[in-house]
Coordinates of C-alpha atoms and ligand atoms in Angstrom, one line a residue:
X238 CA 20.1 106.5 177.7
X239 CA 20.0 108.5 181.0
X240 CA 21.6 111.6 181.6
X241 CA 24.9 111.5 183.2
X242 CA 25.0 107.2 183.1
X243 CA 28.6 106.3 183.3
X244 CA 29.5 103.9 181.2
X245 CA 32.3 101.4 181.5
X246 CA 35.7 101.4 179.6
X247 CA 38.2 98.7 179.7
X248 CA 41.6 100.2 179.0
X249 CA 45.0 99.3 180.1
X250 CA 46.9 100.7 182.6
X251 CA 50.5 100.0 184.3
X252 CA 52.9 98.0 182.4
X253 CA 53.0 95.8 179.2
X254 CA 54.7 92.3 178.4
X255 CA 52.7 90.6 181.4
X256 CA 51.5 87.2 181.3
X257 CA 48.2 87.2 180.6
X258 CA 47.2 85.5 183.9
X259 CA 48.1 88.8 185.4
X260 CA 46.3 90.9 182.7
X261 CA 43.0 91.4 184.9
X262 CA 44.6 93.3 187.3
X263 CA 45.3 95.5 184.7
X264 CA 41.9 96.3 183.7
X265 CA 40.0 98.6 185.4
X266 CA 36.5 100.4 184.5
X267 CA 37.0 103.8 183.7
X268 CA 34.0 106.7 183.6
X269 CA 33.4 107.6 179.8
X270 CA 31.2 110.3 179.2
X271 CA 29.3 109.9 176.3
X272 CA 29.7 112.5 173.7
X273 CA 27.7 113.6 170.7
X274 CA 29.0 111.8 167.7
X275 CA 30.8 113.8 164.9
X276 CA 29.5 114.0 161.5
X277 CA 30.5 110.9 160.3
X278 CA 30.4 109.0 162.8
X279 CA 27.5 106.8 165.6
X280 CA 26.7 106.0 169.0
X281 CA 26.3 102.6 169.6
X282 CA 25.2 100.4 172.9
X283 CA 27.2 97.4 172.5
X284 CA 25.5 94.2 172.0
X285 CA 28.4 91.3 171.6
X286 CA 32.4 91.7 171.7
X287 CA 34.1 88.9 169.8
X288 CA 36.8 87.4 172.2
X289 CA 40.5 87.0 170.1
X290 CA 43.7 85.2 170.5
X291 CA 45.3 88.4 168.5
X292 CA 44.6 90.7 171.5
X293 CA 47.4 89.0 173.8
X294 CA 49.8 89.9 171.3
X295 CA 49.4 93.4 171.3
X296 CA 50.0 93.6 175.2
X297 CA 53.1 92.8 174.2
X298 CA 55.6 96.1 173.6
X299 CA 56.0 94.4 170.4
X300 CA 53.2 91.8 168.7
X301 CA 55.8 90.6 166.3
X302 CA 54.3 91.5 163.0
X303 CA 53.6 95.2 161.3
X304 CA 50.1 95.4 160.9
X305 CA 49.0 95.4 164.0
X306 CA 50.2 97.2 166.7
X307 CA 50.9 97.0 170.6
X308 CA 48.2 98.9 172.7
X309 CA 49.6 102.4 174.3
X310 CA 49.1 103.0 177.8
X311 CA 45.3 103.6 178.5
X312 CA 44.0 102.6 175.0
X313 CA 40.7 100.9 175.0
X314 CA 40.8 97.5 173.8
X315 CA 39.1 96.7 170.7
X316 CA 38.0 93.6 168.3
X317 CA 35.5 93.1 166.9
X318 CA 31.7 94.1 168.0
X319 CA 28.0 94.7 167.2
X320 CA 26.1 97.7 168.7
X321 CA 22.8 99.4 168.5
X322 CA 22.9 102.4 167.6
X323 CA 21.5 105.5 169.5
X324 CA 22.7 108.2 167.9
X325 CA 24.4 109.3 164.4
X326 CA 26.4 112.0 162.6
X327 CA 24.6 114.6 160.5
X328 CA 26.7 113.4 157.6
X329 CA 26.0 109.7 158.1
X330 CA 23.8 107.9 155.5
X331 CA 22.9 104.4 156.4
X332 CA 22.7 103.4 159.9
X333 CA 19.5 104.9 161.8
X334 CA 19.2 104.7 165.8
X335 CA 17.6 101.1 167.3
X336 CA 19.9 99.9 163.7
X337 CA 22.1 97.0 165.0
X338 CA 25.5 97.4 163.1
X339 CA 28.6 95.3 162.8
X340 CA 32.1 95.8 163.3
X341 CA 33.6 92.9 162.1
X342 CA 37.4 92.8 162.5
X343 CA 39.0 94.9 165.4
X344 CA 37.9 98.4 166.0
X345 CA 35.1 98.0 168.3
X346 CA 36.1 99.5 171.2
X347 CA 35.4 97.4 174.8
X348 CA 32.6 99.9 176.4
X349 CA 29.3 100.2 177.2
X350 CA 28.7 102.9 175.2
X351 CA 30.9 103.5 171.8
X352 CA 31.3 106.3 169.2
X353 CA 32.6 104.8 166.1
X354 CA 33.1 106.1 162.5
X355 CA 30.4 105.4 160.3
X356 CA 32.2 103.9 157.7
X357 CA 33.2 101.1 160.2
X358 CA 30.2 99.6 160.6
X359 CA 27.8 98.1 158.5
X360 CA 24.2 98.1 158.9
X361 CA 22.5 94.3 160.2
X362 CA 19.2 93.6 158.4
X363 CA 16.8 93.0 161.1
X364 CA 15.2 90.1 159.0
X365 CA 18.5 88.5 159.1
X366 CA 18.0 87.5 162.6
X367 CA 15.4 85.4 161.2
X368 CA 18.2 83.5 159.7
X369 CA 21.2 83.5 161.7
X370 CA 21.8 83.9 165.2
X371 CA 23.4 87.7 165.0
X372 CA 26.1 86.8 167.3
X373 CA 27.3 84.7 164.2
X374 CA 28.6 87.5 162.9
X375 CA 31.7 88.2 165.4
X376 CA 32.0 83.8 164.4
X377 CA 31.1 81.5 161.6
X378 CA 29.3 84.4 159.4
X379 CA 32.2 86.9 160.4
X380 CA 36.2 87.0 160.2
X381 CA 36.0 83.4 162.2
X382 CA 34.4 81.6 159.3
X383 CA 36.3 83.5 156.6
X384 CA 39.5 82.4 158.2
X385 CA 38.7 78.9 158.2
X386 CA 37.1 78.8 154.9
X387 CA 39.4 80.9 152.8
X388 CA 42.5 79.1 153.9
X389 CA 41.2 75.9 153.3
X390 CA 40.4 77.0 149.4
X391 CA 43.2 79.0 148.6
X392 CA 46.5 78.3 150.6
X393 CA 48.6 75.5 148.9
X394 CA 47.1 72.9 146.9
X395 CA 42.9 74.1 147.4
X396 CA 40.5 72.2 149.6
X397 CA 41.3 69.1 150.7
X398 CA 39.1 66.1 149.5
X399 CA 38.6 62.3 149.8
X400 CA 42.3 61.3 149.6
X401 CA 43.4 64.2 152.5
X402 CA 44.5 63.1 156.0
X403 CA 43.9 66.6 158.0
X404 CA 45.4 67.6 161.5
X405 CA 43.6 70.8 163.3
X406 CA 45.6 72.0 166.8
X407 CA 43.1 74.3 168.8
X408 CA 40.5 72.2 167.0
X409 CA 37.2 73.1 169.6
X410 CA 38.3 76.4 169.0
X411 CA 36.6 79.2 166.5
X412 CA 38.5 78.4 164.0
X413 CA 39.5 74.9 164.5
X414 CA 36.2 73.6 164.8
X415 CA 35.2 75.0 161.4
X416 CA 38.2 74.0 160.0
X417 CA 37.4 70.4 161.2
X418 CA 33.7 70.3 159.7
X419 CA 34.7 72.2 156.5
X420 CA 37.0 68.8 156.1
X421 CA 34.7 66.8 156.8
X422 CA 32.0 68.1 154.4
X423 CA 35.0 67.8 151.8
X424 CA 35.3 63.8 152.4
X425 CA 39.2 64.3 154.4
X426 CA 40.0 62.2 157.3
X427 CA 40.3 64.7 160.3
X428 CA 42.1 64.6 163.5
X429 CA 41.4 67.5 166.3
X430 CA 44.1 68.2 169.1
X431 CA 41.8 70.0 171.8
X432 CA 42.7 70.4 175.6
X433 CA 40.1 68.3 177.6
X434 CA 38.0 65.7 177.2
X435 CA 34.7 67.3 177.3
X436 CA 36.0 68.9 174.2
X437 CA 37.2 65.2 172.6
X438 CA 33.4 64.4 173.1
X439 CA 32.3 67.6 171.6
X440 CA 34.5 66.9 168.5
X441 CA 33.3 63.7 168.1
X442 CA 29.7 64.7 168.0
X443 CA 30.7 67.6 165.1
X444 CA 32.2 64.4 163.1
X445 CA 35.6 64.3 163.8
X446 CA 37.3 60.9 162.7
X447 CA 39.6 60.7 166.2
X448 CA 39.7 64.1 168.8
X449 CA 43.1 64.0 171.0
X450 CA 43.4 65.5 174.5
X451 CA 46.6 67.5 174.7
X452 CA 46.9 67.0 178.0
X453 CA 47.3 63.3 177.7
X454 CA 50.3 61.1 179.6
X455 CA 51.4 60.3 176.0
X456 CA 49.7 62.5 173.4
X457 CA 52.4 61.3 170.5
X458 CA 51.0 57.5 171.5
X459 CA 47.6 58.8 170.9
X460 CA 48.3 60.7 167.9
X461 CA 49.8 57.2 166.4
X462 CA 47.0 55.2 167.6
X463 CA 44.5 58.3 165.7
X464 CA 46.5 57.7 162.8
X465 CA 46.3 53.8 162.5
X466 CA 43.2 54.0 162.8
X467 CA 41.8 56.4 160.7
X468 CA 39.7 54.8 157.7
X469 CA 42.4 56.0 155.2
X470 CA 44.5 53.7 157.5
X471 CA 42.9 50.5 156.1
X472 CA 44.0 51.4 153.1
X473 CA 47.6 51.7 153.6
X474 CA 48.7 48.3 154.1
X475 CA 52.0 47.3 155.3
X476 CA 54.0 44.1 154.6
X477 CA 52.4 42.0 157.1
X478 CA 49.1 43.2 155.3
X479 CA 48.2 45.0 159.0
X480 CA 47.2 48.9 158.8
X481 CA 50.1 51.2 158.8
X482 CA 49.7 54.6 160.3
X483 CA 48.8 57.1 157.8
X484 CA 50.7 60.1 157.0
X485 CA 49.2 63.9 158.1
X486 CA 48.8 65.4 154.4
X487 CA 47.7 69.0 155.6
X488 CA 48.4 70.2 159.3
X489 CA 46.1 73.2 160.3
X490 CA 48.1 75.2 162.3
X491 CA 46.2 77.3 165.3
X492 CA 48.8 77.0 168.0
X493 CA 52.6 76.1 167.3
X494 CA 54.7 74.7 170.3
X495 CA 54.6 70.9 171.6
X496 CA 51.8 70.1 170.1
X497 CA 53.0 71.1 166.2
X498 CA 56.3 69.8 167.0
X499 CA 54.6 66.2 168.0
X500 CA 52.4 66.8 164.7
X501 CA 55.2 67.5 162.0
X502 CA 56.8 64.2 163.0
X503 CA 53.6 62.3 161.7
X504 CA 53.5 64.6 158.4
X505 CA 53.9 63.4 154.7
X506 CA 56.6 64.6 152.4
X507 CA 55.5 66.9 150.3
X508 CA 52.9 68.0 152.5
X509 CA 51.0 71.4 153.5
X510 CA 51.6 73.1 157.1
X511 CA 49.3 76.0 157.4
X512 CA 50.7 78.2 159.7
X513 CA 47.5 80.1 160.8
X514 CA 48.0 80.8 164.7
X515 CA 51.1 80.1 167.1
X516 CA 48.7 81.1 170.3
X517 CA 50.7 78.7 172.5
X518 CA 53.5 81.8 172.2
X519 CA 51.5 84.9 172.5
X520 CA 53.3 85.1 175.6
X521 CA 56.8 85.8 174.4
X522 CA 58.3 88.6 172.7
X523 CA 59.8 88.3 169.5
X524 CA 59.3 87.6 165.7
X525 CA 56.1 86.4 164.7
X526 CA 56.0 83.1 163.6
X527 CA 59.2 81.9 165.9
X528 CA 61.4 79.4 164.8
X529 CA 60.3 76.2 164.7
X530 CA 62.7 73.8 167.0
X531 CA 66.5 72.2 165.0
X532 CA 64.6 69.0 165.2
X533 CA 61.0 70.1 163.5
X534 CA 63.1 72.6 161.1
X535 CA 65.1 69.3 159.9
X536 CA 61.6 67.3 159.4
X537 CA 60.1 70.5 157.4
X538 CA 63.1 70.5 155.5
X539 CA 63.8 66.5 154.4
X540 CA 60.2 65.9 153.7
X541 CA 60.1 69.6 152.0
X542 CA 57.0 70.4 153.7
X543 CA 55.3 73.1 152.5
X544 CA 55.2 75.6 155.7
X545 CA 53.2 78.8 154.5
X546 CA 52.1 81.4 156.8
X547 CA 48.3 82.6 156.3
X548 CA 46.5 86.0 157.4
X549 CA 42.6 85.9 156.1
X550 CA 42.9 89.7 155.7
X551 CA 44.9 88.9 152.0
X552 CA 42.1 87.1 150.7
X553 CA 39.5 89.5 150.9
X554 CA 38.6 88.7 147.3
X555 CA 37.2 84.9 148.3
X556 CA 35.2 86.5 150.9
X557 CA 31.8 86.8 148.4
X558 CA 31.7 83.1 147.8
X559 CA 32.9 82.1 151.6
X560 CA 29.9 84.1 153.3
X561 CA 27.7 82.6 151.1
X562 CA 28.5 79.0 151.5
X563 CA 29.4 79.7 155.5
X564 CA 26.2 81.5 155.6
X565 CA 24.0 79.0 154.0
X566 CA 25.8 75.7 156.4
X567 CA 25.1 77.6 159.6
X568 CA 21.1 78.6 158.6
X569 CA 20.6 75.4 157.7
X570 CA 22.1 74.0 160.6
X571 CA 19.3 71.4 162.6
X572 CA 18.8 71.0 165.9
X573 CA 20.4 68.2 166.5
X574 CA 19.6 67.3 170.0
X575 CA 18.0 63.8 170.0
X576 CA 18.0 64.0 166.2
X577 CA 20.1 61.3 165.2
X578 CA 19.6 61.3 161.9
X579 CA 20.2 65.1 160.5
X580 CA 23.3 65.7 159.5
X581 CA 25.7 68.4 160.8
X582 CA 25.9 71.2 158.4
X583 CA 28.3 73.5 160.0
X584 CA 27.5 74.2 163.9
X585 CA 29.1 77.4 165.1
X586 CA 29.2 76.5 168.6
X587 CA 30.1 79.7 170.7
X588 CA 31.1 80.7 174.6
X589 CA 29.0 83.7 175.4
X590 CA 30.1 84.9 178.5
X591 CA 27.9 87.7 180.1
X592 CA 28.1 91.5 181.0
X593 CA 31.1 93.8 179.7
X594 CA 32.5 93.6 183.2
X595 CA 32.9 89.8 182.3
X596 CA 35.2 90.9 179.6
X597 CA 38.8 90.7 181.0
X598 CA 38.0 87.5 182.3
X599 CA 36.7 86.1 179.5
X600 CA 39.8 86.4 177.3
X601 CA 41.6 85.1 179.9
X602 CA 39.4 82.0 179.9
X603 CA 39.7 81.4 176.5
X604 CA 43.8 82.0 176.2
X605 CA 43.5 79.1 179.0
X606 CA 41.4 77.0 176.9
X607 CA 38.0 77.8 178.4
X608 CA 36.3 78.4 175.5
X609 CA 34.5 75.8 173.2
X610 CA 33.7 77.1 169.6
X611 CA 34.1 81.2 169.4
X612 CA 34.1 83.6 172.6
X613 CA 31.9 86.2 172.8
X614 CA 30.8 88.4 175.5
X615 CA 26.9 89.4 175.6
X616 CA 26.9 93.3 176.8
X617 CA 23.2 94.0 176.5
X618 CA 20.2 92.9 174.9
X619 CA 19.2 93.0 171.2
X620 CA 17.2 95.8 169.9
X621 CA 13.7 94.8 169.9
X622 CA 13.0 94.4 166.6
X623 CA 16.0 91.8 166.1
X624 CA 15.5 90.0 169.3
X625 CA 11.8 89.7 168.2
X626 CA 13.0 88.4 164.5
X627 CA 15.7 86.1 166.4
X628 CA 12.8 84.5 168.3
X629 CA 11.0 83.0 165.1
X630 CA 13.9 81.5 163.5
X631 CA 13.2 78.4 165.1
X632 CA 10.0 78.5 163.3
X633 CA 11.3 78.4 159.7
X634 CA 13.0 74.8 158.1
X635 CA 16.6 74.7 158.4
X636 CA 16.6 74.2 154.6
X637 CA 14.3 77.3 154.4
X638 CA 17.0 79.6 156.7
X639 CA 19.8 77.9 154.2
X640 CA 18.2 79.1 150.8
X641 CA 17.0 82.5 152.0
X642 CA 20.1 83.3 153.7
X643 CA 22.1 83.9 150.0
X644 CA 19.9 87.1 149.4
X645 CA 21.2 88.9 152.6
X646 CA 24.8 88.2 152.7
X647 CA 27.0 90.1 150.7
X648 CA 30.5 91.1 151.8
X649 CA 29.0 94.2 152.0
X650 CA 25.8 93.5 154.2
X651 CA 28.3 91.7 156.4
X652 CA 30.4 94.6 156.8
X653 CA 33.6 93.0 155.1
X654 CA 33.5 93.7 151.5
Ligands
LIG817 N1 45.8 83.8 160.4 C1 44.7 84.5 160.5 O1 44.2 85.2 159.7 C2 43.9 84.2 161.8 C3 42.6 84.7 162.0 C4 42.0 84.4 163.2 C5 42.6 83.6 164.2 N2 43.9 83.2 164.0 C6 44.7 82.4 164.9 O2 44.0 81.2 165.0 C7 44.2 80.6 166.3 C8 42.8 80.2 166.9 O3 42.1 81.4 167.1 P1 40.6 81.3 167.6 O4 40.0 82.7 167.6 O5 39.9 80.2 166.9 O6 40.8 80.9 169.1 P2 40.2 79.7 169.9 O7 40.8 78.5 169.3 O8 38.7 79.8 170.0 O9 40.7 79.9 171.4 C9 42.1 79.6 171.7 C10 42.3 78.2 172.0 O10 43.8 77.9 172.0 C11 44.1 76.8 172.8 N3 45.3 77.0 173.5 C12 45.6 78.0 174.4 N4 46.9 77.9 174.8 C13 47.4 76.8 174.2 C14 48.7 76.2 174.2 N5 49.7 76.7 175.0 N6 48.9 75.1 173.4 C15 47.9 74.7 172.6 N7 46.7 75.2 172.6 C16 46.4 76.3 173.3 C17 42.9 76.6 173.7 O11 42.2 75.4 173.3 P3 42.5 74.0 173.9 O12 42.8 74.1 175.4 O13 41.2 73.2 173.7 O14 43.6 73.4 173.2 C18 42.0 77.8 173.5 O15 40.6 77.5 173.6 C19 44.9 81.6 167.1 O16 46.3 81.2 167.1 C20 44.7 82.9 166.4 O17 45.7 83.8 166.6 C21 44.6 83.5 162.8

């Protein structure tokens, strides 16, 4: 690092409670001088920034909930991140400069240049980028993957199988397109609501049974048509003997609004709504979740469908088994380009968007949709001994990455134990 560099800091200034469209011009770089870290704590370049729905709640004065809180005026922003590190504490054990480290759920600051406590951040194997693609970590092999993964196993009746109609909303998202493959991997019949159709197509080619544009003329047409014709459909004969449309048996909840209101008419009784994000309110102030219209409140309440709110950061005792089979799917993951014939193991697609200065815009793309599979933003370059690492993974067997994988990834190793 030079002497006297100035490094960026994204921070907010002027007001809170604007719409996010109007949240750039709230940004601005500030100088940051570096300082010397404390004893127990490092220096870090940053590497990747994970890019988070959560965020646009707490520009709110009030996100709604009590465990995370609204920014104050100037505060840098922070989410999760991975860093080099250039520098450490006397007391710190562990990390050692050119070390990439992970920060894995939200106090990563948005700079150049980062002092962080030690005990936030875990130390990335360099070997593991022979593996994984380290940006994985802030997705699939991080507090993306756990979400998915963890609610589908624990929250109301366990993992859906064989018998399981599934709904996903947001479903080319980070989590939604886990969540999608994860069902599909477990036999269910899955229908993704995604907004456009270059992200229908990309559904389709992760396995989804029928992908739904959002921003069709008649989405709840479409959704009927998806559900006539899934292959659980043929099954479910009517009188005439002709396929009756099947019933949603678990909705995966990543955005609340039209699109759930649309999605609990087609819902079984006695079914599962797992309320994991409501991003299509982030806007508003108020309770987190709101209140779901008179008209979907009376459908929740006559089929007594089971409506259960879901934060991953309960179930940190599944997260041992959930890296390890999340870990395994995406090493082993093929190239599948022109491959017809290998099957998807679990792809974590991502939007890497480039350069901190990128940043704002970035999560302002991705609130609007612009994001396929998990947003990151690239800062700077790996350290050489992990980009050199990352560049022979190609070199090993998919099945090879898959099995080797389990002896690096312990809730500890990923920073999340
Ligand atoms: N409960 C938990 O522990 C937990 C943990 C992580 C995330 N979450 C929640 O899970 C959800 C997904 O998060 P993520 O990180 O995977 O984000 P993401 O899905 O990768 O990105 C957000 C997506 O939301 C969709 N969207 C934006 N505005 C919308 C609207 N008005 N109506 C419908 N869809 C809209 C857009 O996709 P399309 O344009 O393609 O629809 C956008 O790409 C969020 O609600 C987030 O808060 C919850």
């Amino acid at each position: 690092m030079r002497a006297g560099a100035r490094h960026l800091l994204w921070c907010i200034l002027g007001s809170q409670g604007a719409k996010h469209a109007a949240l750039a011009s709230q940004l601005w770089p500030q100088p940051l001088p570096p300082r010397t870290p404390a004893p127990h704590e490092v220096l870090c370049r940053t590497v990747y920034l994970s890019v988070d729905p959560f965020l646009r709640c707490r520009f709110n004065a009030s996100t709604g909930v009590d465990y995370t809180q609204p920014y104050a005026l100037g505060e840098p922003i922070a989410s999760a991140g991975i860093g080099e590190v250039l520098q450490v504490g006397d007391a710190v054990r562990g990390p050692a400069p050119g070390d990439l480290v992970v920060e894995p759920f939200d106090s990563f600051p948005w700079q150049s240049v980062a002092v962080l406590e030690a005990a936030k951040v875990q130390r990335v194997p360099p070997l593991l980028a022979l593996l994984l693609p380290p940006s994985a970590l802030l997705g699939a092999c991080g507090q993306t993957g756990l979400t998915a993964w963890c609610g589908l196993e624990t929250v109301g009746g366990g993992r859906p199988n064989g018998s399981d109609v599934v709904a996903v909303s947001g479903a080319a998202g980070a989590v939604g397109s886990l969540v999608g493959q994860l069902c599909k991997r477990r036999g269910a019949a899955v229908v993704g609501v995604c907004g456009s159709e270059a992200k229908v197509d990309f559904l389709q080619e992760l396995g989804f049974d029928r992908a739904l544009n959002r921003h069709s003329a008649d989405l709840r047409a479409d959704l009927r048509a998806a559900l006539l014709s899934v292959p659980q459909a043929d099954r479910a004969l009517g009188t005439s003997r002709s396929p009756q449309p099947v019933d949603i048996t678990l909705y995966w909840d990543n955005v609340g609004g039209a699109v759930s209101d649309l999605v609990i008419q087609c819902m079984a009784p006695r079914s599962e709504l797992l309320l994991c994000g409501q991003i299509s309110t982030y806007d508003a102030e108020g309770d987190y979740p709101p209140p779901l219209p008179a008209e979907s409140a009376a459908v929740v309440e006559r089929r007594r469908i089971r409506r259960e709110r879901y934060t991953v950061v309960k179930y940190k005792h599944r997260f041992a088994p959930a890296l390890a089979e999340l870990c395994a799917l995406v090493a082993a993951e093929a190239r599948r380009r022109g491959r017809r014939d290998a099957a998807p193991e679990l792809r974590a697609e991502e939007t890497v968007y480039d350069g901190l200065d990128a940043a704002p815009a970035a999560f302002i793309d991705m609130m609007g949709g612009g994001n396929t599979g998990k947003a990151v933003v690239r800062c700077s370059e790996l350290p050489p001994p992990v980009a050199r690492a990352a560049a022979l993974r190609a070199w090993l067997p998919p099945a090879l990455r898959g099995r080797l994988v389990r002896s690096f990834v312990t809730p500890e190793a990923l920073g999340v134990g």
